[in-house]
Amino acid sequence: RGRTVEYEVLIKANFSAKLCATNMVVTVPTPPSATTCRIKVSGAGKAKYDPEGNALVWRISRLQGLQETSLTAVVDLAPMAKPVVWSRPPISLDFQVLMFTASGLLVRFLKVFEKSNYHSVKWVRYMTKAGSYQVRI
């Protein structure tokens, strides 16, 4: 008799609706004995099962601020004579948010000194990129 593992992942964009997160990749680890996976995404993005990496990979190209999206998956496990303890690696998330600084740091003044008469454009582009964002399950 086979066993199953059920996942429900909810992502909330907890920043201004004027901003959006881009290039989001959520990696949800699965047990090594996983055989098949049934995935349903409600909202943004597409998800697939990566058997080589033992993970569900959910890619979201764009998520507007103050929105939420969810993933539900059921993973079937191979029957085993002696169950092996799974270490449960963390769920990881990678993303970018343009024109947002998580620290609140703002550039008020910028002056460029260049000997070759370079004319600078007076515009600053902020980009917040996830470093190591992991959640233990």
XYZ file of C-alpha atoms in Angstrom:
137
model
C 0.000 0.000 0.000
C 1.431 3.387 -1.029
C 1.596 6.454 1.156
C 1.067 10.098 0.222
C 2.331 13.491 1.337
C 0.092 16.538 0.890
C 1.415 20.072 0.464
C -0.383 23.413 0.634
C 1.779 26.488 0.052
C 0.348 30.025 0.181
C 2.351 33.071 -0.902
C 1.233 36.575 0.077
C 2.916 39.624 -1.447
C 3.107 41.786 1.664
C 4.225 45.022 0.006
C 2.605 47.941 -1.847
C 0.204 47.172 -4.708
C 2.250 49.562 -6.867
C 5.154 47.086 -6.842
C 5.468 43.540 -8.134
C 7.758 40.590 -7.495
C 9.305 39.033 -10.589
C 11.170 35.838 -11.463
C 9.851 33.979 -8.417
C 10.955 30.378 -7.978
C 9.605 28.341 -5.062
C 11.328 25.006 -4.449
C 9.438 22.558 -2.224
C 11.470 19.431 -1.376
C 9.835 16.006 -1.643
C 10.861 12.691 -0.083
C 13.351 10.604 -2.107
C 10.765 7.818 -2.411
C 8.304 10.058 -4.314
C 6.954 8.462 -7.481
C 4.224 10.716 -8.884
C 2.811 14.131 -8.110
C -0.535 15.813 -8.684
C -0.219 19.615 -8.605
C -2.854 22.363 -8.662
C -1.952 26.058 -8.783
C -4.616 28.616 -7.810
C -3.547 32.013 -9.035
C -0.251 32.812 -10.711
C 2.496 30.600 -12.048
C 3.149 27.053 -13.197
C 4.509 24.157 -11.176
C 6.092 20.836 -12.035
C 7.684 17.919 -10.260
C 11.460 17.551 -10.678
C 12.308 13.891 -9.929
C 16.089 14.439 -10.259
C 16.070 17.198 -7.647
C 13.384 15.552 -5.459
C 11.395 18.796 -5.452
C 8.325 20.627 -6.673
C 9.408 23.699 -8.631
C 6.861 26.525 -8.827
C 7.723 29.399 -11.175
C 5.825 32.687 -10.985
C 6.840 35.291 -13.542
C 5.065 38.207 -11.820
C 3.127 38.679 -8.568
C 1.566 42.070 -7.841
C 1.800 43.538 -4.331
C -0.973 42.648 -1.843
C -1.957 39.587 -3.915
C -1.748 35.954 -2.944
C -1.445 32.680 -4.801
C -1.416 29.065 -3.671
C -0.158 25.646 -4.645
C -1.678 22.345 -3.571
C 0.076 19.062 -4.315
C -0.298 15.397 -3.460
C 2.870 13.319 -3.777
C 2.605 9.528 -3.966
C 5.392 7.610 -2.215
C 6.709 4.204 -3.212
C 5.855 1.404 -0.769
C 8.880 0.507 1.324
C 9.535 -2.528 3.526
C 11.421 -0.383 6.043
C 10.453 3.326 6.127
C 13.404 5.712 5.961
C 13.310 8.902 8.064
C 13.194 11.995 5.843
C 15.232 15.016 6.998
C 12.692 17.548 5.583
C 14.893 20.166 3.919
C 13.547 23.755 3.944
C 11.320 25.311 1.294
C 13.314 27.940 -0.606
C 12.124 31.055 -2.409
C 13.980 33.248 -4.895
C 12.527 36.553 -6.176
C 13.191 40.151 -7.193
C 11.248 43.335 -6.420
C 12.107 46.378 -8.524
C 12.042 49.889 -7.072
C 11.780 48.609 -3.484
C 14.314 48.645 -0.680
C 13.605 46.291 2.187
C 15.807 48.351 4.523
C 14.123 51.648 3.611
C 17.427 53.087 2.356
C 16.920 55.899 -0.175
C 19.469 57.692 -2.348
C 18.801 61.423 -1.966
C 21.861 62.768 -3.779
C 24.189 61.289 -6.377
C 26.996 63.113 -8.113
C 29.256 61.588 -10.762
C 32.779 62.962 -11.312
C 34.078 61.883 -14.705
C 37.012 63.395 -16.626
C 35.681 62.388 -20.047
C 32.632 64.712 -19.829
C 30.254 61.790 -19.308
C 26.688 63.020 -18.848
C 24.893 60.938 -16.267
C 21.168 60.331 -16.137
C 19.722 61.465 -12.820
C 17.761 58.343 -12.029
C 18.297 55.557 -9.492
C 16.974 52.040 -9.969
C 16.391 50.038 -6.813
C 16.207 46.256 -6.893
C 15.568 43.964 -3.950
C 16.728 40.407 -4.567
C 16.146 37.510 -2.224
C 19.327 36.255 -0.639
C 18.789 32.974 1.161
C 15.074 32.847 1.944
C 14.130 29.488 3.429
C 11.244 28.190 5.531
C 11.461 24.964 7.537
C 8.532 22.579 7.310
